[in-house]
Amino acid sequence: PPEVARTWVPQAQQSMDLSPSLQAVRCPTQVIAGELDPFNPPDPAAEIVRAIPDGEANMAVVPGAAHRVFTDNPEFVYSTIRKALARWE
């Protein structure tokens, strides 16, 4: 329910720090964030990209999208994924 998400998500985001694990990522990574996402906004997504070593990560901010990027702007998201897969072939 939305009331649970409004309470749990901010608390979880403040107490769960997985950033040290990002140094172990050794594969190409596409990070996608909704421009208007109240739960996982673009700034923390950019921190994820910066934490992944060797330039392995790319970031895309989905215009006009909130948390459900696949339904908010599917054309942009699928295009981003296709481009990432083409780069990694």
Coordinates of N, CA and C in Angstrom, one line a residue:
P1 N 0.8 -1.2 0.0 CA 0.0 0.0 0.0 C 0.9 1.3 0.0
P2 N 0.4 2.3 -0.6 CA 1.1 3.6 -0.6 C 1.6 4.1 0.7
E3 N 0.8 4.0 1.7 CA 1.2 4.5 3.1 C 2.4 3.7 3.6
V4 N 2.5 2.4 3.3 CA 3.7 1.7 3.7 C 4.9 2.1 3.0
A5 N 4.8 2.3 1.7 CA 5.9 2.7 0.9 C 6.4 4.1 1.3
R6 N 5.5 5.0 1.6 CA 5.9 6.4 2.1 C 6.7 6.3 3.3
T7 N 6.4 5.3 4.2 CA 7.2 5.2 5.5 C 8.4 4.4 5.3
W8 N 8.3 3.2 4.7 CA 9.4 2.2 4.7 C 10.5 2.7 3.7
V9 N 10.2 3.1 2.5 CA 11.2 3.4 1.5 C 12.2 4.5 2.0
P10 N 11.7 5.6 2.6 CA 12.8 6.6 3.1 C 13.6 6.0 4.2
Q11 N 13.0 5.2 5.1 CA 13.8 4.6 6.2 C 14.8 3.6 5.6
A12 N 14.4 2.8 4.7 CA 15.3 1.8 4.1 C 16.4 2.5 3.3
Q13 N 16.1 3.6 2.6 CA 17.1 4.3 1.8 C 18.2 4.9 2.8
Q14 N 17.8 5.3 4.0 CA 18.7 5.9 4.9 C 19.5 4.9 5.6
S15 N 19.0 3.7 5.8 CA 19.7 2.7 6.6 C 20.5 1.6 5.7
M16 N 20.1 1.5 4.5 CA 20.7 0.5 3.6 C 21.8 1.1 2.7
D17 N 23.0 0.8 3.0 CA 24.1 1.4 2.2 C 24.8 0.3 1.5
L18 N 24.5 0.1 0.2 CA 25.2 -0.9 -0.6 C 26.3 -0.4 -1.4
S19 N 26.6 0.9 -1.2 CA 27.6 1.5 -2.1 C 29.0 0.8 -2.0
P20 N 29.5 0.3 -0.9 CA 30.8 -0.4 -0.9 C 30.8 -1.6 -1.9
S21 N 29.7 -2.2 -2.1 CA 29.6 -3.4 -3.0 C 29.7 -3.0 -4.4
L22 N 29.5 -1.7 -4.7 CA 29.5 -1.3 -6.1 C 30.9 -1.3 -6.7
Q23 N 31.9 -1.2 -5.8 CA 33.3 -1.3 -6.3 C 33.6 -2.7 -6.9
A24 N 32.8 -3.7 -6.6 CA 33.0 -5.1 -7.1 C 32.4 -5.3 -8.5
V25 N 31.6 -4.3 -8.9 CA 31.0 -4.5 -10.2 C 32.1 -4.5 -11.3
R26 N 32.1 -5.5 -12.2 CA 33.1 -5.6 -13.2 C 32.4 -5.8 -14.6
C27 N 31.2 -5.4 -14.8 CA 30.5 -5.6 -16.0 C 29.8 -4.3 -16.4
P28 N 29.5 -4.1 -17.7 CA 28.8 -2.9 -18.1 C 27.5 -2.8 -17.4
T29 N 27.1 -1.6 -17.0 CA 25.9 -1.4 -16.2 C 25.2 -0.2 -16.7
Q30 N 23.9 -0.4 -17.0 CA 23.0 0.8 -17.4 C 22.2 1.1 -16.2
V31 N 22.3 2.3 -15.7 CA 21.5 2.8 -14.6 C 20.4 3.7 -15.2
I32 N 19.2 3.5 -14.8 CA 18.0 4.2 -15.4 C 17.3 4.8 -14.2
A33 N 17.0 6.1 -14.3 CA 16.3 6.8 -13.2 C 15.2 7.7 -13.8
G34 N 14.0 7.7 -13.2 CA 13.0 8.6 -13.6 C 13.3 10.0 -13.2
E35 N 13.1 10.9 -14.1 CA 13.3 12.3 -13.8 C 12.5 12.8 -12.5
L36 N 11.3 12.3 -12.4 CA 10.4 12.7 -11.3 C 10.2 11.7 -10.2
D37 N 11.1 10.7 -10.1 CA 10.9 9.6 -9.2 C 11.1 10.1 -7.8
P38 N 10.1 10.0 -6.9 CA 10.2 10.4 -5.5 C 10.9 9.4 -4.7
F39 N 11.0 8.1 -5.1 CA 11.6 7.1 -4.3 C 13.1 7.0 -4.6
N40 N 13.5 7.0 -5.9 CA 14.9 6.8 -6.3 C 15.2 7.9 -7.3
P41 N 15.4 9.1 -6.9 CA 15.6 10.2 -7.8 C 17.0 10.1 -8.5
P42 N 17.2 10.9 -9.5 CA 18.4 10.8 -10.3 C 19.7 11.0 -9.5
D43 N 19.7 11.9 -8.5 CA 21.0 12.1 -7.8 C 21.6 10.9 -7.2
P44 N 20.8 10.1 -6.5 CA 21.4 8.8 -6.0 C 21.8 7.8 -7.1
A45 N 21.1 7.9 -8.2 CA 21.4 7.0 -9.3 C 22.8 7.5 -9.9
A46 N 23.0 8.7 -9.9 CA 24.3 9.3 -10.4 C 25.4 8.8 -9.4
E47 N 25.1 8.7 -8.1 CA 26.1 8.3 -7.2 C 26.5 6.8 -7.5
I48 N 25.5 6.0 -7.9 CA 25.7 4.6 -8.2 C 26.7 4.5 -9.4
V49 N 26.4 5.3 -10.4 CA 27.3 5.3 -11.6 C 28.7 5.7 -11.2
R50 N 28.9 6.7 -10.4 CA 30.2 7.2 -10.0 C 30.9 6.1 -9.2
A51 N 30.2 5.3 -8.5 CA 30.8 4.3 -7.6 C 31.3 3.0 -8.3
I52 N 30.7 2.8 -9.5 CA 31.1 1.6 -10.3 C 32.4 1.9 -11.0
P53 N 33.4 1.1 -10.8 CA 34.8 1.5 -11.3 C 34.9 1.3 -12.8
D54 N 36.0 2.0 -13.3 CA 36.4 1.8 -14.7 C 35.5 2.3 -15.7
G55 N 34.6 3.2 -15.4 CA 33.7 3.7 -16.4 C 32.7 2.7 -16.9
E56 N 32.4 1.6 -16.2 CA 31.6 0.5 -16.6 C 30.1 0.9 -16.6
A57 N 29.7 2.0 -16.0 CA 28.3 2.4 -15.8 C 28.0 3.6 -16.7
N58 N 26.8 3.5 -17.2 CA 26.2 4.7 -17.9 C 24.9 5.0 -17.2
M59 N 24.4 6.3 -17.3 CA 23.2 6.7 -16.7 C 22.3 7.3 -17.7
A60 N 21.0 7.0 -17.6 CA 20.0 7.7 -18.4 C 18.9 8.1 -17.4
V61 N 18.5 9.4 -17.6 CA 17.4 10.0 -16.8 C 16.2 10.0 -17.8
V62 N 15.1 9.3 -17.4 CA 13.9 9.2 -18.2 C 13.1 10.4 -18.1
P63 N 13.0 11.2 -19.1 CA 12.2 12.5 -19.1 C 10.7 12.2 -18.7
G64 N 10.2 13.0 -17.8 CA 8.8 12.9 -17.5 C 8.3 11.7 -16.7
A65 N 9.3 10.8 -16.3 CA 9.0 9.6 -15.7 C 9.1 9.7 -14.2
A66 N 8.3 9.0 -13.5 CA 8.4 8.9 -12.0 C 9.1 7.5 -11.7
H67 N 8.5 6.7 -10.8 CA 9.2 5.5 -10.4 C 9.0 4.4 -11.4
R68 N 7.9 4.4 -12.1 CA 7.5 3.3 -13.1 C 8.0 3.7 -14.5
V69 N 9.3 3.8 -14.7 CA 9.9 4.3 -15.9 C 9.4 3.5 -17.2
F70 N 9.2 2.2 -17.1 CA 8.8 1.4 -18.2 C 7.4 1.8 -18.7
T71 N 6.5 2.2 -17.8 CA 5.2 2.6 -18.2 C 5.0 4.1 -18.4
D72 N 5.9 4.9 -17.7 CA 5.8 6.3 -17.9 C 6.4 6.8 -19.2
N73 N 7.4 6.2 -19.7 CA 8.1 6.6 -20.9 C 8.7 5.4 -21.6
P74 N 7.9 4.4 -22.0 CA 8.5 3.2 -22.6 C 9.4 3.3 -23.8
E75 N 9.1 4.2 -24.6 CA 9.9 4.4 -25.8 C 11.4 4.8 -25.4
F76 N 11.5 5.7 -24.5 CA 12.8 6.2 -24.1 C 13.6 5.0 -23.4
V77 N 12.9 4.3 -22.5 CA 13.5 3.3 -21.7 C 14.0 2.2 -22.7
Y78 N 13.1 1.7 -23.5 CA 13.5 0.6 -24.4 C 14.6 1.0 -25.4
S79 N 14.6 2.3 -25.8 CA 15.6 2.8 -26.7 C 17.0 2.8 -26.0
T80 N 16.9 3.2 -24.7 CA 18.1 3.3 -23.9 C 18.7 1.9 -23.7
I81 N 17.9 0.9 -23.4 CA 18.3 -0.5 -23.2 C 18.9 -1.0 -24.5
R82 N 18.2 -0.8 -25.6 CA 18.8 -1.3 -26.9 C 20.1 -0.7 -27.2
K83 N 20.3 0.6 -27.0 CA 21.6 1.3 -27.2 C 22.7 0.7 -26.3
A84 N 22.3 0.4 -25.1 CA 23.3 -0.1 -24.1 C 23.7 -1.5 -24.6
L85 N 22.8 -2.3 -25.0 CA 23.1 -3.7 -25.4 C 23.9 -3.6 -26.7
A86 N 23.7 -2.7 -27.6 CA 24.5 -2.6 -28.8 C 25.9 -2.2 -28.5
R87 N 26.1 -1.3 -27.5 CA 27.5 -0.9 -27.1 C 28.2 -2.1 -26.5
W88 N 27.5 -3.0 -25.9 CA 28.2 -4.1 -25.2 C 28.4 -5.4 -26.0
E89 N 27.9 -5.3 -27.2 CA 28.1 -6.5 -28.1 C 29.5 -6.7 -28.5

